[in-house]
Coordinates of C-alpha atoms in Angstrom, one line a residue:
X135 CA -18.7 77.8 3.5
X136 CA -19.1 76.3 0.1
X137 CA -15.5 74.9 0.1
X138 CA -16.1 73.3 3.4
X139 CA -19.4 71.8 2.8
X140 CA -17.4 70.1 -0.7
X141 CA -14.6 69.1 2.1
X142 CA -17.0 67.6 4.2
X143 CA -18.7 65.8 1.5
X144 CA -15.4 64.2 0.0
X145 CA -14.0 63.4 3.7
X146 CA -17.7 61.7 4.3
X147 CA -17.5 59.7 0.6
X148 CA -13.6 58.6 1.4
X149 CA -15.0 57.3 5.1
X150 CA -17.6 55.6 3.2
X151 CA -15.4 54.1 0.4
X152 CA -12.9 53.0 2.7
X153 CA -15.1 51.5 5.1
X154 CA -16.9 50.0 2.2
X155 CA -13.4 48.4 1.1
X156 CA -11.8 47.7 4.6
X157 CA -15.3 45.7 5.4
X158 CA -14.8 43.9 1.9
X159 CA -11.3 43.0 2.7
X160 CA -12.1 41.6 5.5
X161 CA -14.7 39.6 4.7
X162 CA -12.4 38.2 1.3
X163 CA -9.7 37.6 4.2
X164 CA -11.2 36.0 7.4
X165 CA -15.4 35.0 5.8
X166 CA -15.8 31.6 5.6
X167 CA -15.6 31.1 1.6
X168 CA -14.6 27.4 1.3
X169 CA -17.2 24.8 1.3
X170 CA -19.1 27.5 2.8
X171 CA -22.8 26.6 4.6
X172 CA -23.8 30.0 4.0
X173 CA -26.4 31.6 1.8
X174 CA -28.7 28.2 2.6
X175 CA -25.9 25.8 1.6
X176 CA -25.9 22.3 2.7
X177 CA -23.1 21.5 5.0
X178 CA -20.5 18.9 3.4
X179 CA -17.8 17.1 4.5
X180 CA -14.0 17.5 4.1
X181 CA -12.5 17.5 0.8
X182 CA -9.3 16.7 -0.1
X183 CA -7.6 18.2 -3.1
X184 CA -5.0 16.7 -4.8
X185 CA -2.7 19.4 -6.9
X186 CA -0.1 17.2 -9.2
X187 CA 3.3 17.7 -10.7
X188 CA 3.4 20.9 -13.1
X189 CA -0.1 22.3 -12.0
X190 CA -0.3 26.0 -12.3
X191 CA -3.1 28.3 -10.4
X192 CA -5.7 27.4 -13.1
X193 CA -5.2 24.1 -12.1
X194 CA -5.9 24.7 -8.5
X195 CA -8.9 27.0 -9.3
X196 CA -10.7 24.6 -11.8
X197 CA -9.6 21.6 -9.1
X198 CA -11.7 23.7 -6.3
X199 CA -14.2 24.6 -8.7
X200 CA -15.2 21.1 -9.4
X201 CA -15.3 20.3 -6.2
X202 CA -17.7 23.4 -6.1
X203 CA -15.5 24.4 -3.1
X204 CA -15.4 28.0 -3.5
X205 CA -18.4 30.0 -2.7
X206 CA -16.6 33.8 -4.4
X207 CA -13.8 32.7 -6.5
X208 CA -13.2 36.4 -7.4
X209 CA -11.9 36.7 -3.8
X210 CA -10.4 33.9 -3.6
X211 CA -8.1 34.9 -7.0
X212 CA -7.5 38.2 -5.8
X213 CA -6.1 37.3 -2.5
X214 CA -3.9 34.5 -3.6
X215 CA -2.2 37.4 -6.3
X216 CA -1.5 39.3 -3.4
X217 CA -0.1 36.7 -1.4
X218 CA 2.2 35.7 -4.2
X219 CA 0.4 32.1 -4.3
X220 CA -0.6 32.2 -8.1
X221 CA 3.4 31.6 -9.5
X222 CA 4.5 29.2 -6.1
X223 CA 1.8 26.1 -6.7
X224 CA 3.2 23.2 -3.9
X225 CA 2.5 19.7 -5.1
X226 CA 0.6 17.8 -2.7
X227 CA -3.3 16.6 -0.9
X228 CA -4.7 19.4 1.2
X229 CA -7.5 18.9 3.5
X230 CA -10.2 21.4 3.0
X231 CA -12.3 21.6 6.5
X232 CA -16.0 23.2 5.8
X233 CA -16.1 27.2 6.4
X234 CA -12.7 27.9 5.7
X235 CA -11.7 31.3 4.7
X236 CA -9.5 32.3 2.0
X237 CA -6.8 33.4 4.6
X238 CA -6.9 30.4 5.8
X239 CA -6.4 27.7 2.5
X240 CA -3.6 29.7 1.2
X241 CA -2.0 29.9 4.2
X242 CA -2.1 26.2 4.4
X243 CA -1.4 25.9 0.4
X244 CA 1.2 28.4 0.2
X245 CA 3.4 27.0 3.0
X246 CA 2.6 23.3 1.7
X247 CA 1.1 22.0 4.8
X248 CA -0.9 19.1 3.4
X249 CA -2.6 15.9 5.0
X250 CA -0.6 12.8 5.2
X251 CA -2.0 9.6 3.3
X252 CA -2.3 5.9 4.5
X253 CA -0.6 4.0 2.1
X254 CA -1.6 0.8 2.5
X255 CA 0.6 -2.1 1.0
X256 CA -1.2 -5.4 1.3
X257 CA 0.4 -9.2 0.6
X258 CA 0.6 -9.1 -3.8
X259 CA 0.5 -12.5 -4.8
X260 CA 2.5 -11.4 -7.8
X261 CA 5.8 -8.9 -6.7
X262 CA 5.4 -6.7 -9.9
X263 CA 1.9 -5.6 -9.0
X264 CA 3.5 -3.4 -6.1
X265 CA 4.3 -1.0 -8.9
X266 CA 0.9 -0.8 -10.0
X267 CA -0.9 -0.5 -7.0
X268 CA 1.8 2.1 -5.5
X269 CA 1.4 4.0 -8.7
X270 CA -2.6 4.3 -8.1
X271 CA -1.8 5.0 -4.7
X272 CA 0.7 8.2 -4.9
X273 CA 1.7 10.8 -7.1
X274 CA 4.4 9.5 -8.4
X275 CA 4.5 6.5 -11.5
X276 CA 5.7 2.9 -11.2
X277 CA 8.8 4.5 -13.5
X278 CA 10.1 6.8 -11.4
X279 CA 9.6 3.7 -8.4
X280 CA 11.5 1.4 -10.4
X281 CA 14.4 3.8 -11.7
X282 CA 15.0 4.7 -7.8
X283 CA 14.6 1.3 -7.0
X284 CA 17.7 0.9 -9.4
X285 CA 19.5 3.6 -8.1
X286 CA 18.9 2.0 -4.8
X287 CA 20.3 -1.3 -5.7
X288 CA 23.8 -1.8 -4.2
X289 CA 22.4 -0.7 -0.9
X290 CA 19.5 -3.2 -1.2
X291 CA 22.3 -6.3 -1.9
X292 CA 24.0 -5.2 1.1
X293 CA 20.8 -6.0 2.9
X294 CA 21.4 -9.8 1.2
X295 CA 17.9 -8.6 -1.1
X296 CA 18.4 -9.4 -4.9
X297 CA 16.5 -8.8 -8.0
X298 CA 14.0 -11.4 -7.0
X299 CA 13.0 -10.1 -3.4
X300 CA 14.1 -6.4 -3.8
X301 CA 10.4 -5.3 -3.5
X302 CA 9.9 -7.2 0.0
X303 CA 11.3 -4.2 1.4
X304 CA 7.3 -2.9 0.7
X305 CA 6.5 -4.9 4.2
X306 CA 2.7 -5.6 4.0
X307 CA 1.4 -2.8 6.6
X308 CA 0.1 0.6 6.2
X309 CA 2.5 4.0 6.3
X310 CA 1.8 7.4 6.6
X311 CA 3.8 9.2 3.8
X312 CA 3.0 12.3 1.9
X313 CA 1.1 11.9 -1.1
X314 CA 4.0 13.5 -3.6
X315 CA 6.5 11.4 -1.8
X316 CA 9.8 11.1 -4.3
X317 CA 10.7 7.8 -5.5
X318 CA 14.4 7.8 -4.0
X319 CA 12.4 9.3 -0.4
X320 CA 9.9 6.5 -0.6
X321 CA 12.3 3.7 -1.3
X322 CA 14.4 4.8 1.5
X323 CA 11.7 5.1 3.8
X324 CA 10.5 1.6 3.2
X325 CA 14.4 0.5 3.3
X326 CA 14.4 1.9 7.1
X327 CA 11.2 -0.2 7.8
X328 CA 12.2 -2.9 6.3
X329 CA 15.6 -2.5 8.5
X330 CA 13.6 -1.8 11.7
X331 CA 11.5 -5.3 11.0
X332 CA 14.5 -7.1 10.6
X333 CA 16.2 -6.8 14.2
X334 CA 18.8 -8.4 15.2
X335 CA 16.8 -11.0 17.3
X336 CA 15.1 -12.1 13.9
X337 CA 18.4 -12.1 12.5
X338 CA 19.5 -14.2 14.7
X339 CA 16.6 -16.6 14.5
X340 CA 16.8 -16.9 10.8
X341 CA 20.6 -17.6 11.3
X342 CA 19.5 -20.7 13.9
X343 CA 17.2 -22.3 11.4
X344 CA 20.3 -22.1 8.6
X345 CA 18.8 -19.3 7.1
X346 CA 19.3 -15.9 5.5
X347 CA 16.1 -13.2 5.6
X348 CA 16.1 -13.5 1.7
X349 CA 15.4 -17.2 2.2
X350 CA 12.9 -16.8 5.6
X351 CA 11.8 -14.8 3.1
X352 CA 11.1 -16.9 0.3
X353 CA 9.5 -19.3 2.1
X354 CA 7.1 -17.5 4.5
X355 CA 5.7 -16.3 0.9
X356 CA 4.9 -20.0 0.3
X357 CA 3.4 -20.7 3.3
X358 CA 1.3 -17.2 2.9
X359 CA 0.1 -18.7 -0.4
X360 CA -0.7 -22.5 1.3
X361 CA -2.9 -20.8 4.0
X362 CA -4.7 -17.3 5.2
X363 CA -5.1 -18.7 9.0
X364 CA -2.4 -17.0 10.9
X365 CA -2.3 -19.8 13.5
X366 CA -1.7 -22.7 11.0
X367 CA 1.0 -20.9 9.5
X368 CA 3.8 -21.8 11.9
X369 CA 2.9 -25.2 11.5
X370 CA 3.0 -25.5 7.3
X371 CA 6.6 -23.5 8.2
X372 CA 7.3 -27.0 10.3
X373 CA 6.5 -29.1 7.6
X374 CA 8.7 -27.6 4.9
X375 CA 11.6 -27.2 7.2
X376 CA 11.3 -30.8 7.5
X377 CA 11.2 -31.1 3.9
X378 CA 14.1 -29.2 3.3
X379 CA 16.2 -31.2 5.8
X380 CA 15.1 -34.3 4.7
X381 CA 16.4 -33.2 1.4
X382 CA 12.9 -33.9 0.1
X383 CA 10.9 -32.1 -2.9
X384 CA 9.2 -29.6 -1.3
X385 CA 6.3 -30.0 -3.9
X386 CA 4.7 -26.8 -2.7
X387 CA 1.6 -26.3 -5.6
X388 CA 1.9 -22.3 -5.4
X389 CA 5.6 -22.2 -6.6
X390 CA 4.2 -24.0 -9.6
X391 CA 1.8 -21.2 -10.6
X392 CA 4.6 -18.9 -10.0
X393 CA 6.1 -20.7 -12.7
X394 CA 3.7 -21.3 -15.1
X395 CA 2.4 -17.4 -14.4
X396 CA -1.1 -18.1 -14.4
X397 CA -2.6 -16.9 -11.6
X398 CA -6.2 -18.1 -12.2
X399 CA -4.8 -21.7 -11.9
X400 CA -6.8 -23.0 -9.4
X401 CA -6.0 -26.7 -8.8
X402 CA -2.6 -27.7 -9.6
X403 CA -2.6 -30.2 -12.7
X404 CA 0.3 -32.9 -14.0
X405 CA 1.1 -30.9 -17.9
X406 CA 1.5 -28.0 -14.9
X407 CA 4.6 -29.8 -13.2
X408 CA 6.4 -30.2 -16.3
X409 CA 6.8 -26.3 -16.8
X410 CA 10.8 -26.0 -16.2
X411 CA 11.5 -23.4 -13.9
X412 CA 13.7 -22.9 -10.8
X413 CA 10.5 -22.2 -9.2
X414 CA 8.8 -25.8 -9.8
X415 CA 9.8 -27.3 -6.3
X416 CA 8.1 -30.4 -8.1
X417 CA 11.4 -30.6 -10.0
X418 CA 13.7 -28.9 -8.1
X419 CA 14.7 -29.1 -4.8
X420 CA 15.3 -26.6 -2.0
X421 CA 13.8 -23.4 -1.9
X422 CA 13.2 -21.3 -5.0
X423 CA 15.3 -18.6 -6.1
X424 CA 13.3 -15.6 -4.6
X425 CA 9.6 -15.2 -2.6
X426 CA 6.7 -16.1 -4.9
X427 CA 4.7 -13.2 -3.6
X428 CA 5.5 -10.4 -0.8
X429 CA 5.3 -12.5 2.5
X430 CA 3.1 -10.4 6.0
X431 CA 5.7 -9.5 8.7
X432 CA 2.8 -12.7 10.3
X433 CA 3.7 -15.5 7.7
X434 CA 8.0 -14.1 8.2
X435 CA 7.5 -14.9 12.2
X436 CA 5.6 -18.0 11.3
X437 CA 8.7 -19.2 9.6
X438 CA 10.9 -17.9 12.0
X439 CA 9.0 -19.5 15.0
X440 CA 7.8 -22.7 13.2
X441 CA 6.2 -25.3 14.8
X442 CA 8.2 -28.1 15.5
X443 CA 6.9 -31.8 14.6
X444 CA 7.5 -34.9 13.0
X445 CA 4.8 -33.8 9.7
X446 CA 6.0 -34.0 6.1
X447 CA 2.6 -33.7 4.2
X448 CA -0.8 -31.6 4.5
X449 CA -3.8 -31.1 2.6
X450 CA -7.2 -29.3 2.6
X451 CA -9.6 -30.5 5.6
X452 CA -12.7 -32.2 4.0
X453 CA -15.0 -29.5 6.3
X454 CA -13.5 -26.5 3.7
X455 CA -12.9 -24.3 6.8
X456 CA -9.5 -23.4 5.0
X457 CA -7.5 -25.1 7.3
X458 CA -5.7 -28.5 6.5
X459 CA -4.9 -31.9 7.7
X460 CA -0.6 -33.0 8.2
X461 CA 0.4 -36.8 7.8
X462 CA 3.8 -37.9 9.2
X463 CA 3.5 -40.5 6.0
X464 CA 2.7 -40.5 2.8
X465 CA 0.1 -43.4 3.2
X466 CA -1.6 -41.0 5.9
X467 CA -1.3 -38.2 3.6
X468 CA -3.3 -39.7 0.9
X469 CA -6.2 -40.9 3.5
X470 CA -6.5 -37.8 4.3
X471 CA -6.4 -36.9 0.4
X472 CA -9.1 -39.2 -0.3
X473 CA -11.0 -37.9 2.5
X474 CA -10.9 -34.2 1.0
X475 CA -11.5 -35.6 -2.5
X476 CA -14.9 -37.5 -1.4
X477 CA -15.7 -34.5 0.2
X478 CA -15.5 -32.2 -3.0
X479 CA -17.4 -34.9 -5.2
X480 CA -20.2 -35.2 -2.4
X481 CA -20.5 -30.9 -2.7
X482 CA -20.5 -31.4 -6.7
X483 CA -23.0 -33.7 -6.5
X484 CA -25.2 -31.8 -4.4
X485 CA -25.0 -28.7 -6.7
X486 CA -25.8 -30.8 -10.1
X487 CA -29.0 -31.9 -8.6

């Protein structure tokens, strides 16, 4: 009777204990336990964590912890030991969704599903800044971008791109790439792009106006520089094509801070045409050797659909609305000069008083 009472008893404390651990285990599996609104916690937002190159568990752990993400890291540990997730860390940026459960994370973690990025590439005035601003952008450094832009090189000159326009194949747009992207996958990625962009029915455009892409190229990055009103562009276009077959100067004031390299210049001085560079089109005629700047897919069509008219010249309208005022003549050209000039004396004068 005795022995079946101390049966009982140990049958009744193993029901108990396993219970006790099968409730546990399921609670650490399937219990909301990242960015958890339980226990009186305010609800939050997603969080995205970013796990780098080389991070280990720890790493991870002292990532979600700073995000004060996890609401029983014990749990959390134990279960990604089990699932083997502690020695196969995946590089990437996870989205965290409020009330996940540990199941659920290292699922996600484990197989390396992570969240997309928008990587946006905007118009750089100055081409070697793309390698700063992709570097803040992804996990990758401008190094690794510019020895697979390297490696990438005699494909690039098959595309007619050299060293001075390789980086226009970073179209200003936005993408959606992974955040741990690798160089030689980003580069080709932004080669196909650029490929897709350049159809054959711009192709052929360019090749009606006597032009390669490079040099479509080169100039739409001037005329991005003269003006920031789409619908003017195709008309500054006009009036250096016109330049350029009247075998004119085209005396276009950005290439000479391209040359000089000072990008604060803000009004074009004579010591500054003097500087002797391929890209002072003060000195030297035709187009420069390369883009000043990474021209919009907007100011490339501008060029490729210029405006066609009889104007040589342009300068600032004396209403500063941005846009300008074209001449067919130089005497027109510096009316219109004077006119702008008045205008920024009158606005000088009114300041000083």
């Amino acid at each position: 009777m005795r022995m079946t009472r101390t049966k009982v008893v140990v049958f009744v404390t193993a029901m108990i204990f396993l219970s006790t651990f099968s409730f546990y285990g399921y609670q650490m599996l399937n219990a909301p336990n990242i960015l958890s609104t339980h226990n009186g916690r305010i609800s939050r937002s997603i969080v995205y964590l970013y796990i780098p190159k080389g991070a280990t568990f720890k790493t991870v752990l002292d990532s979600l912890e700073r995000h004060d993400a996890l609401e029983d890291k014990l749990s959390f540990a134990f279960l990604a030991k089990l699932m083997g997730y502690q020695e196969n860390v995946k590089t990437g940026r996870y989205k965290l969704h409020p009330d996940m459960s540990n199941k659920e994370l290292l699922y996600m973690l484990r197989a390396g599903r992570q969240e997309p990025i928008q990587l946006v590439v905007p118009p750089l005035r100055k081409i070697d800044n793309i390698l700063r601003w992709l570097d803040k952008q992804l996990m990758i450094s401008a190094e690794e971008i510019e020895q697979a832009m390297q490696q990438w090189q005699d494909t690039l000159r098959s595309e007619g791109l050299d060293s001075t326009s390789y980086w226009c194949i970073f179209l200003p747009n936005t993408y959606e790439v992974y955040w741990d992207v690798p160089a030689p996958r980003l580069i080709e990625r932004m080669l196909r792009e650029y490929r897709r962009f350049w159809n054959e029915e711009r192709r052929q455009k360019a090749k009606a106006i006597g032009m390669t892409p490079h040099e479509v190229m080169t100039l739409a990055s001037i005329v991005q520089a003269e003006t920031n009103k789409a619908d003017e562009m195709p008309r500054i276009a006009g009036v250096y094509i016109n330049r350029l077959r009247h075998n004119m100067f085209l005396q276009a004031d950005p290439t000479v801070v391209h040359a000089v390299g000072d990008y604060s210049i803000r009004r074009v001085l004579k010591e500054h045409l003097t500087v002797d560079s391929p890209y002072n089109t003060y000195k030297y005629k035709g187009l420069p050797p390369g883009p000043i700047g990474i021209p919009t897919p907007q100011a490339i069509d501008a060029v490729l659909n210029y405006e066609l008219h009889d104007y040589l010249y342009f300068c600032a309208k004396d209403d500063f609305s941005g846009y300008h005022l074209f001449a067919k003549n130089y005497n027109e050209h510096l009316r219109n000069a004077r006119r702008y000039q008045r205008a920024v004396s009158q606005l000088l004068r009114k300041k000083n008083e």
